[in-house]
mmCIF file of C-alpha atoms and ligand atoms in Angstrom:
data_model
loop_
_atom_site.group_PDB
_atom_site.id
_atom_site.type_symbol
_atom_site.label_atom_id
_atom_site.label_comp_id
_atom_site.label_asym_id
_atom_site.label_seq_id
_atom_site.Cartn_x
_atom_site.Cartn_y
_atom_site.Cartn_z
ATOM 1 C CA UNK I 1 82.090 76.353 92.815
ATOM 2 C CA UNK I 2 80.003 79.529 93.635
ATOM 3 C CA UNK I 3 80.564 80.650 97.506
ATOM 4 C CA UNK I 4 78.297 82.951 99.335
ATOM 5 C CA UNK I 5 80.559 84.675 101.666
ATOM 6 C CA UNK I 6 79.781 86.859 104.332
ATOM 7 C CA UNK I 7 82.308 89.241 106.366
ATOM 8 C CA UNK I 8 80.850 91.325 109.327
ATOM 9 C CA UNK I 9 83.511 91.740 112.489
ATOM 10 C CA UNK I 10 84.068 95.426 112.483
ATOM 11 C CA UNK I 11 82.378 98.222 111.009
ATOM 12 C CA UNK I 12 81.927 96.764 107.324
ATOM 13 C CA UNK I 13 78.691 94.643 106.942
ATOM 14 C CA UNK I 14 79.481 92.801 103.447
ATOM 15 C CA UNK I 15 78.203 90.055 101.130
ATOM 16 C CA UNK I 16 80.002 88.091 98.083
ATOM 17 C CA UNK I 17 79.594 85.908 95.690
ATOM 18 C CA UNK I 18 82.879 84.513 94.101
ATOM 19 C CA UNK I 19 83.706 81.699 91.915
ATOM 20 C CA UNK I 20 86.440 79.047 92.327
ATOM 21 C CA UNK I 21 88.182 81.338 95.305
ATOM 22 C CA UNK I 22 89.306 83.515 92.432
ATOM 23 C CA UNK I 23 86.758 85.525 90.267
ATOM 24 C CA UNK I 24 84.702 88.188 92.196
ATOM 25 C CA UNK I 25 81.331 87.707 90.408
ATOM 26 C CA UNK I 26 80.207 90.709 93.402
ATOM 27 C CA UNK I 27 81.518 92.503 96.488
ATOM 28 C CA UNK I 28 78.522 94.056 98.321
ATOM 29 C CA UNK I 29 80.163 96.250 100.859
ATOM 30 C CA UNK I 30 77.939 98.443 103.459
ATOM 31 C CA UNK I 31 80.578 100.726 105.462
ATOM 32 C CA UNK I 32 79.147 102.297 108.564
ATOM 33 C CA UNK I 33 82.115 104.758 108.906
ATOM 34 C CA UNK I 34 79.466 107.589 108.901
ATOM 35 C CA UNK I 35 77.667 106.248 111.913
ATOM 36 C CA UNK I 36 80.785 105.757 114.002
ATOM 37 C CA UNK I 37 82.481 109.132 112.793
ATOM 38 C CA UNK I 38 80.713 110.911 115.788
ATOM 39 C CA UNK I 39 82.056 109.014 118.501
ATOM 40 C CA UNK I 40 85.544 108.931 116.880
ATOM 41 C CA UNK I 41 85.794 105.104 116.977
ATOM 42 C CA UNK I 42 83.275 102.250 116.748
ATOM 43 C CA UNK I 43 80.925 101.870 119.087
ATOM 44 C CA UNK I 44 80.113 97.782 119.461
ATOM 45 C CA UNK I 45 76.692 97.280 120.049
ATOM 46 C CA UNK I 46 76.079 100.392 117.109
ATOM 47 C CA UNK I 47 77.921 98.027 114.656
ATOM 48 C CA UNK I 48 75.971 95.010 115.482
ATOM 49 C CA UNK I 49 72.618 96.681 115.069
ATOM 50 C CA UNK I 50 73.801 98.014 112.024
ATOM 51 C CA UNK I 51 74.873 94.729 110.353
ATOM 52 C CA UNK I 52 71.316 93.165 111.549
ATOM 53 C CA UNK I 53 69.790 95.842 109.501
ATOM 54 C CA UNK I 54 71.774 95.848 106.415
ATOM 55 C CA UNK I 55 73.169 91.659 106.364
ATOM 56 C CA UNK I 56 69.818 90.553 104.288
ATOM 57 C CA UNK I 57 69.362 93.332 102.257
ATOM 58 C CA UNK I 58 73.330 92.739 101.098
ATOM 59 C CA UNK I 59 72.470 89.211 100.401
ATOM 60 C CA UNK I 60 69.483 89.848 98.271
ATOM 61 C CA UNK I 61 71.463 92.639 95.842
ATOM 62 C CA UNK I 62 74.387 90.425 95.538
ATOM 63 C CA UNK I 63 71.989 87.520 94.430
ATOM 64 C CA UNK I 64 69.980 90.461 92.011
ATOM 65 C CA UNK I 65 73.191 91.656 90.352
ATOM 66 C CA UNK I 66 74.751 88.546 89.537
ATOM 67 C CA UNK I 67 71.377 87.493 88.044
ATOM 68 C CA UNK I 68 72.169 84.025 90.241
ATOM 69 C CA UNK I 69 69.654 82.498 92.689
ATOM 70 C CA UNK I 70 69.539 80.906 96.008
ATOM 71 C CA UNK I 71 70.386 77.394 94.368
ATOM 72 C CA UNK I 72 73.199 78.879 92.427
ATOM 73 C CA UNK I 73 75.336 78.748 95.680
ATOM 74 C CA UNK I 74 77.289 75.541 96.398
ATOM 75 C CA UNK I 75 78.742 76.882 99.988
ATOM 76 C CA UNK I 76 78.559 79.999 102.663
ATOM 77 C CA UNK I 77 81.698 81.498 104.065
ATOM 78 C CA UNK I 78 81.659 83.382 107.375
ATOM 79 C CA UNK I 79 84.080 85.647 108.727
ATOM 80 C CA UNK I 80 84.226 83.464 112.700
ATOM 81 C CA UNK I 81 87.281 85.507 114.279
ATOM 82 C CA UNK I 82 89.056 87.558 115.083
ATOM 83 C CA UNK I 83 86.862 90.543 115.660
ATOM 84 C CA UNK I 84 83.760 92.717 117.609
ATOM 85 C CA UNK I 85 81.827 89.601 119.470
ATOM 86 C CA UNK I 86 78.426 90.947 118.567
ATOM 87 C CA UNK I 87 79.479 92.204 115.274
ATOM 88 C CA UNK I 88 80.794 88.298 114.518
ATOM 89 C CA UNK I 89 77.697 86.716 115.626
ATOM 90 C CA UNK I 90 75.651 88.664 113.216
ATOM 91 C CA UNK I 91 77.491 87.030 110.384
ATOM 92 C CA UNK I 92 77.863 83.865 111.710
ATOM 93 C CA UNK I 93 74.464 83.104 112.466
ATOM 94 C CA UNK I 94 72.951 84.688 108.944
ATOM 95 C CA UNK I 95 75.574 82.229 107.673
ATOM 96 C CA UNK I 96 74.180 79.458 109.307
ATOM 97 C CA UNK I 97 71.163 80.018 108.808
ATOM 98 C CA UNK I 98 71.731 80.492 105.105
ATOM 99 C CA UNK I 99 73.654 77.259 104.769
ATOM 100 C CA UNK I 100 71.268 75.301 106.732
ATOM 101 C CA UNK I 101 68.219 76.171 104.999
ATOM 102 C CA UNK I 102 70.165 75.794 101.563
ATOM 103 C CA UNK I 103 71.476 72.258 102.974
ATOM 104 C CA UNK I 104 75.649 73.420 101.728
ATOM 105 C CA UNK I 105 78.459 73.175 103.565
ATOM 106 C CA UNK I 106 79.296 76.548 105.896
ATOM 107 C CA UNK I 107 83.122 77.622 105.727
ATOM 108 C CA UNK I 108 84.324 79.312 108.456
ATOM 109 C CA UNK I 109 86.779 81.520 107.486
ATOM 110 C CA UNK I 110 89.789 83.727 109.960
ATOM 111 C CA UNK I 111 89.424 87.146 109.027
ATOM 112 C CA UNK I 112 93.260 87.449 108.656
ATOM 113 C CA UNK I 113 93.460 84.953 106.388
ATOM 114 C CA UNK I 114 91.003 86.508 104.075
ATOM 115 C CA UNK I 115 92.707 89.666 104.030
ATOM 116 C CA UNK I 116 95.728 87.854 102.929
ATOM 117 C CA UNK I 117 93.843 86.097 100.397
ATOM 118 C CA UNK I 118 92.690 89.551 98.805
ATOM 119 C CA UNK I 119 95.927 89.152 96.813
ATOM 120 C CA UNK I 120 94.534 85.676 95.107
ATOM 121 C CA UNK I 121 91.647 87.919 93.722
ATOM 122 C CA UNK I 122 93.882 90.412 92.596
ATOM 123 C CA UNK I 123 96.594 88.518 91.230
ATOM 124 C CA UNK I 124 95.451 85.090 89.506
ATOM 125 C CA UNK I 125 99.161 83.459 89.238
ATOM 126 C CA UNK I 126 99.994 84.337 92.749
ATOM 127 C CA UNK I 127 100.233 81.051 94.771
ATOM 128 C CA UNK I 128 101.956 79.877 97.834
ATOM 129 C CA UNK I 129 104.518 79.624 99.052
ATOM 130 C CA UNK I 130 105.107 83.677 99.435
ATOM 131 C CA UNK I 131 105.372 86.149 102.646
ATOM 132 C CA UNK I 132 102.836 88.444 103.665
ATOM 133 C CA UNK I 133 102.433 91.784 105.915
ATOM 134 C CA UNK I 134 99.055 92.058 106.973
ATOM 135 C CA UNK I 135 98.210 95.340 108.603
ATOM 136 C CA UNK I 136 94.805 96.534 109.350
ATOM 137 C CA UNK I 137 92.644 98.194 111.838
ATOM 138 C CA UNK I 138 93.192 95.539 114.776
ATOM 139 C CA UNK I 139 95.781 93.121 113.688
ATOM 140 C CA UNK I 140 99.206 93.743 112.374
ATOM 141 C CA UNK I 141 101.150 90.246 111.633
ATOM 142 C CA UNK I 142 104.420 88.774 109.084
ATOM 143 C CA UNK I 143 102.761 85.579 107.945
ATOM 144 C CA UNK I 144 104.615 82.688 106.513
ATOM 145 C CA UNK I 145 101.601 81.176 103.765
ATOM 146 C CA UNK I 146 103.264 77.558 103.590
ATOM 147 C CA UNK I 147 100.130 76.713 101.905
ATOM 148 C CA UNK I 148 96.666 78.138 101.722
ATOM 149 C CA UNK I 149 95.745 76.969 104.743
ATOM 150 C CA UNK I 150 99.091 76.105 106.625
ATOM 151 C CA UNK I 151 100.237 79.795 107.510
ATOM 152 C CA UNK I 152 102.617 80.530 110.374
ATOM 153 C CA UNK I 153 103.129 83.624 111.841
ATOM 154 C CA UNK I 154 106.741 84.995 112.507
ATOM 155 C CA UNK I 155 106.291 87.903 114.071
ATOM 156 C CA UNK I 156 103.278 90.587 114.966
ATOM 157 C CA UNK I 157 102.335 93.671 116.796
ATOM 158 C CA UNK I 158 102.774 93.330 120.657
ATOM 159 C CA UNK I 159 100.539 96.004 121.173
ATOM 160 C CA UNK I 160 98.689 98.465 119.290
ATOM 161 C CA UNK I 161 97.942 97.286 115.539
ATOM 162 C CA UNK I 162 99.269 99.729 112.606
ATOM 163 C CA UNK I 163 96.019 100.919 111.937
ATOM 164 C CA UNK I 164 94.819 101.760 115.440
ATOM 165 C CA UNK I 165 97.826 103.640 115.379
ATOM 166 C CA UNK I 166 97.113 105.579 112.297
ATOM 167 C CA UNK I 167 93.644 105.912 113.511
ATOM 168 C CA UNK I 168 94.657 107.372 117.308
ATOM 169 C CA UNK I 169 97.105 109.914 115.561
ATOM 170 C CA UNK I 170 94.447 110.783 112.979
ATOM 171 C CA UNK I 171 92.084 111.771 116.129
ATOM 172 C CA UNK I 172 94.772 114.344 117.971
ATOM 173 C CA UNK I 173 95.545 115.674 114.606
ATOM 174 C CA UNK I 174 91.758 116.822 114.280
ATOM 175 C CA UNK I 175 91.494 114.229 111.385
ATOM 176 C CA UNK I 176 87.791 112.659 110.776
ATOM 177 C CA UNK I 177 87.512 108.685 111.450
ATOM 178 C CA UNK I 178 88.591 106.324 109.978
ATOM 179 C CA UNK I 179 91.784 108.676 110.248
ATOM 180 C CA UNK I 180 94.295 106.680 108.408
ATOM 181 C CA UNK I 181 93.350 108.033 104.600
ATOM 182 C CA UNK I 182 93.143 111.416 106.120
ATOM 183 C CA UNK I 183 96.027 111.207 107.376
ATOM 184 C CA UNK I 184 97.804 109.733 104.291
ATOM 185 C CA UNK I 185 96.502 112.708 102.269
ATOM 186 C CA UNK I 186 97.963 115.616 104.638
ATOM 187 C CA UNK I 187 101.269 113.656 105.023
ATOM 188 C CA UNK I 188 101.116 114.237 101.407
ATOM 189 C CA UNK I 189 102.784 118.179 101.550
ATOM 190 C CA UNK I 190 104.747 116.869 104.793
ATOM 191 C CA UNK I 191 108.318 116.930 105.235
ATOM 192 C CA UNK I 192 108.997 113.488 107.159
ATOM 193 C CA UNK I 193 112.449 114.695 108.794
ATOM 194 C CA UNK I 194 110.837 117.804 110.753
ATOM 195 C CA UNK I 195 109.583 115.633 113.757
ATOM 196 C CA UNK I 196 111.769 112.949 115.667
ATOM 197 C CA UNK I 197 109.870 110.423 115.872
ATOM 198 C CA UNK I 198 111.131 107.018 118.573
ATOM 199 C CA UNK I 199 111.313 103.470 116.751
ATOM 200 C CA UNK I 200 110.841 100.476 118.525
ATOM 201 C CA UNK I 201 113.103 98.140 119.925
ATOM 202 C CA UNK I 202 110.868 94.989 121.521
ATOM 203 C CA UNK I 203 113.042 92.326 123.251
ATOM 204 C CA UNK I 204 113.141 88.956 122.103
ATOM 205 C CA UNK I 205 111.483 88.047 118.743
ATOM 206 C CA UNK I 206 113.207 90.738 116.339
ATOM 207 C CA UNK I 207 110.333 90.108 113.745
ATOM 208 C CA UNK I 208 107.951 91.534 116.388
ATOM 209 C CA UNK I 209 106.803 95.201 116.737
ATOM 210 C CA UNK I 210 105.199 97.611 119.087
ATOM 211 C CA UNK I 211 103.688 101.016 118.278
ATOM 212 C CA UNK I 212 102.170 102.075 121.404
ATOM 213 C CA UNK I 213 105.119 103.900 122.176
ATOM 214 C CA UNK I 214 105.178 105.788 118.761
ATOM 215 C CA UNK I 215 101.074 106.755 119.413
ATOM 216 C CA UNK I 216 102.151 107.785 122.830
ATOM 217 C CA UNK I 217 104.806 110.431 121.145
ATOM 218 C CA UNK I 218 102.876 111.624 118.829
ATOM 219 C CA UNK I 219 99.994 112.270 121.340
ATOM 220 C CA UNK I 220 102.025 114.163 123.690
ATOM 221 C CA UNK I 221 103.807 116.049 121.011
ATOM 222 C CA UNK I 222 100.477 117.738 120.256
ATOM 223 C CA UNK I 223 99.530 118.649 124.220
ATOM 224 C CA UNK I 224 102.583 120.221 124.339
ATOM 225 C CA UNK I 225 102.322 122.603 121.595
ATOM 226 C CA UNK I 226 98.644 122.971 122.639
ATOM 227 C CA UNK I 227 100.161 123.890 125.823
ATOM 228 C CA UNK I 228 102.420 126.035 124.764
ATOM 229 C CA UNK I 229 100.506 127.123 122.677
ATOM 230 C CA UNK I 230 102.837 126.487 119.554
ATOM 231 C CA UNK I 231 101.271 125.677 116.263
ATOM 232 C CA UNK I 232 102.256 122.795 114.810
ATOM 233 C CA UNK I 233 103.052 121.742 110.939
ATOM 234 C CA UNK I 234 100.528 119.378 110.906
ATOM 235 C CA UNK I 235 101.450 117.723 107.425
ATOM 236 C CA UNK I 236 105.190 117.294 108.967
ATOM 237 C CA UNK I 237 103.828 115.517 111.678
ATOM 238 C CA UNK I 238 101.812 112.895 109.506
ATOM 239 C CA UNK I 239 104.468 112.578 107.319
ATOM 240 C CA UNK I 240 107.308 111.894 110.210
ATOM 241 C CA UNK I 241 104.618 109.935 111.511
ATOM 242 C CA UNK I 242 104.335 107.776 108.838
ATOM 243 C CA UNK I 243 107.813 107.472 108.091
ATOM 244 C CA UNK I 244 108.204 105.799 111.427
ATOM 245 C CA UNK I 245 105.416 103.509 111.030
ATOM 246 C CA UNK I 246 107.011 101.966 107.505
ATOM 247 C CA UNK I 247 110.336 102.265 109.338
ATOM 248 C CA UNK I 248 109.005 99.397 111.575
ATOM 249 C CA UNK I 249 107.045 97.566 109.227
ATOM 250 C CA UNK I 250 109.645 97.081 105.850
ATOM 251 C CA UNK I 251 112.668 96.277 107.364
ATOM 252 C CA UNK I 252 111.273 93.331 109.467
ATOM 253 C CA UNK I 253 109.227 92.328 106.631
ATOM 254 C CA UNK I 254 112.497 92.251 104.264
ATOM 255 C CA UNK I 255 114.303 90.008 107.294
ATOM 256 C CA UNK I 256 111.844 87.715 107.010
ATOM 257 C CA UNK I 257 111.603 87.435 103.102
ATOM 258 C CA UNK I 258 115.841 86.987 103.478
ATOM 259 C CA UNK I 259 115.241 84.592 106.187
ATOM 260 C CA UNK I 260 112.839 82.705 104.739
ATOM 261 C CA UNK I 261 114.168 82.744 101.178
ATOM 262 C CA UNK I 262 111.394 83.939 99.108
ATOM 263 C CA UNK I 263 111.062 85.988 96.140
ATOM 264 C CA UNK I 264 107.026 86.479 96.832
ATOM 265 C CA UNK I 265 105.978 89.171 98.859
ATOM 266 C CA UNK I 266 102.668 90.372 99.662
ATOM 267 C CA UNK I 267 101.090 93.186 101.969
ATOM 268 C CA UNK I 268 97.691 93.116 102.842
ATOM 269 C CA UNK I 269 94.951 94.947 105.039
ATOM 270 C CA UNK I 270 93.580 98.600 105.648
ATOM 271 C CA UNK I 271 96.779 100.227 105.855
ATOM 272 C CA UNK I 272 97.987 98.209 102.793
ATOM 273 C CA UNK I 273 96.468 101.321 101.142
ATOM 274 C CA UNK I 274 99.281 103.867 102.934
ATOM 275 C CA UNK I 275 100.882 105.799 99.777
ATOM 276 C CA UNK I 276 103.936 105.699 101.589
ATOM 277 C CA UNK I 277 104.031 102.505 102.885
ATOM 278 C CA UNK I 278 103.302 100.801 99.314
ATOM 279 C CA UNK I 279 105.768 102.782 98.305
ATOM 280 C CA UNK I 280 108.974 102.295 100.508
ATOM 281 C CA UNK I 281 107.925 98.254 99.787
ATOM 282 C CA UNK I 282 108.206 98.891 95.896
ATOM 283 C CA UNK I 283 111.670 99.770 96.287
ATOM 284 C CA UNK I 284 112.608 97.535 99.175
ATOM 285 C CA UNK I 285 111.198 94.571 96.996
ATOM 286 C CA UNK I 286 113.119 95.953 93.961
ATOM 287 C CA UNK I 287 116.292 96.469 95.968
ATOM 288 C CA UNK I 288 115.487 92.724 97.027
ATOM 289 C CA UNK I 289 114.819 90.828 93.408
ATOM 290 C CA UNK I 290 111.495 89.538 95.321
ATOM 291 C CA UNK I 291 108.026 90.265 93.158
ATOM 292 C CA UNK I 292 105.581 92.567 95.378
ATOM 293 C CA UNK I 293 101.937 92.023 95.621
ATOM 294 C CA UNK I 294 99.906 94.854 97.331
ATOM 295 C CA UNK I 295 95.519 94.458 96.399
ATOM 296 C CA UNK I 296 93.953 97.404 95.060
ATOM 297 C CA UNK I 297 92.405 99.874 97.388
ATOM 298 C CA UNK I 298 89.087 98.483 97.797
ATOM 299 C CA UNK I 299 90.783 95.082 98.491
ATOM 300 C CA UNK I 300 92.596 96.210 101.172
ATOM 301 C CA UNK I 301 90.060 97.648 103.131
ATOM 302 C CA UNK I 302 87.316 94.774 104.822
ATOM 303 C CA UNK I 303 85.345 92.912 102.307
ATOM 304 C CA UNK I 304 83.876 89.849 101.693
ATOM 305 C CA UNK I 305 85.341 88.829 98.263
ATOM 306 C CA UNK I 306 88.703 88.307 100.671
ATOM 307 C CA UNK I 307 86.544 86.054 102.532
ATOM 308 C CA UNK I 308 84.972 83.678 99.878
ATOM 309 C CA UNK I 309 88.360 83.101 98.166
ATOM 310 C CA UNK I 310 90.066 81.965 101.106
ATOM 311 C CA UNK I 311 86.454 80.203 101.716
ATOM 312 C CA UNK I 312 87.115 78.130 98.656
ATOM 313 C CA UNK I 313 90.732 77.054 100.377
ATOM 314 C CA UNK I 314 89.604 75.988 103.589
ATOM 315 C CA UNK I 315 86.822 73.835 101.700
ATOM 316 C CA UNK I 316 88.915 72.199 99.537
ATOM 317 C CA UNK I 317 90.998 71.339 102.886
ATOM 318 C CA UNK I 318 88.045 69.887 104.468
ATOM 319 C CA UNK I 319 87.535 72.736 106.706
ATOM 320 C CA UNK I 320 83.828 73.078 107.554
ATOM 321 C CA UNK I 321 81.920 73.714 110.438
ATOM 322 C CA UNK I 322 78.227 72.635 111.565
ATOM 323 C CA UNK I 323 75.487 74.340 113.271
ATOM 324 C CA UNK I 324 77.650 74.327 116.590
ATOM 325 C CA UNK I 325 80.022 77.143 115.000
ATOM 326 C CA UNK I 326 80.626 79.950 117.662
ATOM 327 C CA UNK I 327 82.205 83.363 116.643
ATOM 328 C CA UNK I 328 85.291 84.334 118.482
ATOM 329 C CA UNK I 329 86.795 87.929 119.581
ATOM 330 C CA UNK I 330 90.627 86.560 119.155
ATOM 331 C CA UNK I 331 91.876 83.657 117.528
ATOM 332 C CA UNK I 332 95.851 82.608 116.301
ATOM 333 C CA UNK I 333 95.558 83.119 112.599
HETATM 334 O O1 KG4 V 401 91.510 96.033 107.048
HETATM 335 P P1 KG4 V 401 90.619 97.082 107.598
HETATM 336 O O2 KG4 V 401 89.555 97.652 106.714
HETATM 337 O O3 KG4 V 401 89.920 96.606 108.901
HETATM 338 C C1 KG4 V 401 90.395 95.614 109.741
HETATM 339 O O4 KG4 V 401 90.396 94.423 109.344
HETATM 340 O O5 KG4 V 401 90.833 96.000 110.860
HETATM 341 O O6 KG4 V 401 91.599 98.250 108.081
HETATM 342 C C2 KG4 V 401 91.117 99.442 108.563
HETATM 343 C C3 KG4 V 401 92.312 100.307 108.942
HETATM 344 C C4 KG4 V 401 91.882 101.563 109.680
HETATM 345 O O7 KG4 V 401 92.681 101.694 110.829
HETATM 346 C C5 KG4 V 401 92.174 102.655 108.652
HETATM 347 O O8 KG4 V 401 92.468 103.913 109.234
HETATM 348 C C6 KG4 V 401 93.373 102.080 107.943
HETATM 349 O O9 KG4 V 401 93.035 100.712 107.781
HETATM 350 N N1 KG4 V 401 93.619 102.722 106.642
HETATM 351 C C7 KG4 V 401 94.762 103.387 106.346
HETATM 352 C C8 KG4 V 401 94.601 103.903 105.039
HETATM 353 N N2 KG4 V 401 93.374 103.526 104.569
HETATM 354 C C9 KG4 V 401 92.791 102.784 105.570
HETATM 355 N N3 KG4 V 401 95.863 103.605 107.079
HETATM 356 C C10 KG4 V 401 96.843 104.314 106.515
HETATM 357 N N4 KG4 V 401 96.766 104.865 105.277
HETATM 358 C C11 KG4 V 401 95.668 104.682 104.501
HETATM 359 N N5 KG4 V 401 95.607 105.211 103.266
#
């Protein structure tokens, strides 16, 4: 079964075609970083006009580099939630449209849920049951994946996500957006003891986290030097920084995997590309017996390939949507 799967609810307009949920015949991925990079963060209605722009064009190379054609595609996929509104509807409705004038079914498809599934692409014998971190620009979540499509979640962020984090303390540090890979490289020559950095405690669900309170920190360790005109070791700071951000996400995740019994772990989502982070959960997982699965890079980032494989999983669980589907900003996973 060849989807058509779309993804569009941040600043990544992109278009897939992928067989079977598992074999990425092409990602088409248009990032509009560059266009947002001047504001310091995305701008809404910029990212909607953008994906109106690029959304057909996408379609049309994916469909030219596969060789494949319009009656080659047995079901569309569409990114409904969680996400920009605008941005959402872009996708949605191109992804109506498309299914309705090729008479297929049209998946709708959590964007959450995708990312997670960017480990099925990745790793071909990887099926549930199995934990996963996902941590990315705007959500930051432990998932129990029961089943493909039955996925609880134990704990999440009660605040800021990881990556808005990373992104915030990219911006004070004088770091270009998206800040988090800038920052990962200068934490790179960092010593991650030089700068105390405060973990969270949230009350109540101990599989929950908070990170607020860490950007906070971080942002008024910097006025302070400015004021005082102290310089500051930059690369220390992103390192410690770091440091603290893994120090909230592996030992949670690790509870869980104990709690739950597992030996399957996976980590998905932008900030599934931190150096450090994918690091500190190689050895947790090894300290742990439990097998890790982290995507490569340019799965963890947005993408629609992540988006037409868990496409093929809702479908085969009956979940399809009609003409009436409506795009929404939040959404449970
Ligand atoms: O998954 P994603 O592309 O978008 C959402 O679904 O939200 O994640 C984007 C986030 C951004 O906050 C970006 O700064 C962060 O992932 N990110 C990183 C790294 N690469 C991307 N954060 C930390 N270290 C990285 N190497």
């Amino acid at each position: 079964m060849i989807i058509l799967s779309v993804e569009s609810s941040c600043d990544e307009t992109a278009v897939a075609l992928v067989r079977d949920g598992r074999e990425v015949l092409t990602d088409q991925v248009f990032s509009q970083a560059d266009l947002h990079a001047v504001y310091g963060g995305v701008v809404p209605e910029i990212a909607s006009r953008s994906h109106i722009e690029v959304i057909y064009q996408l379609a049309d190379r994916a469909l030219a580099v596969t060789g494949l054609s319009r009656a080659d595609i047995d079901a569309v996929a569409v990114t409904y939630a969680p996400g920009l509104i605008g941005a959402l509807l872009v996708g949605v409705n191109f992804a109506k449209s498309l299914a309705f004038g090729l008479g297929v079914p049209l998946i709708p498809v959590h964007h959450i849920r995708g990312h997670i599934a960017a480990n099925y692409l990745a790793f071909p014998e990887l099926e549930p049951p199995f934990l996963c971190l996902a941590i990315s620009g705007g959500n930051t979540l432990i998932a129990d994946v029961r089943d493909y499509t039955d996925i609880r979640v134990l704990g999440s962020t009660r605040d800021d996500a990881a990556g808005e984090c990373f992104d915030k303390t990219a911006r004070v540090l004088g770091l270009p957006y998206p800040g988090g890979k800038p920052l990962d490289d200068l934490s790179q020559s960092g010593d991650d003891t030089k700068y105390h950095m405060p973990l969270s405690h949230v009350e109540g669900n101990p599989l929950d986290m908070s990170f607020s309170g860490l950007k906070t920190a971080v942002i008024n360790l910097v006025h302070g030097a400015e004021q005082r005109g102290e310089e500051l070791d930059r690369a220390s700071l992103a390192a410690s920084f770091t440091k603290a951000v893994s120090d909230s996400l592996v030992p949670r995740t690790m509870e869980a995997l104990r709690e739950l019994g597992y030996d399957k772990l996976a980590v998905a989502g932008g900030v599934a590309a931190n150096s450090r982070i994918r690091r500190d959960f190689t050895q947790a997982a090894s300290k742990a017996g439990a097998r890790l699965y982290i995507p490569p890079l340019k799965l963890c980032g947005d993408n629609a390939a992540m988006i037409g494989a868990q496409g093929y999983y809702e479908y085969m669980a009956g979940h399809t949507a009609g003409a009436e589907l409506n795009a929404f900003a939040t959404l449970e996973v």
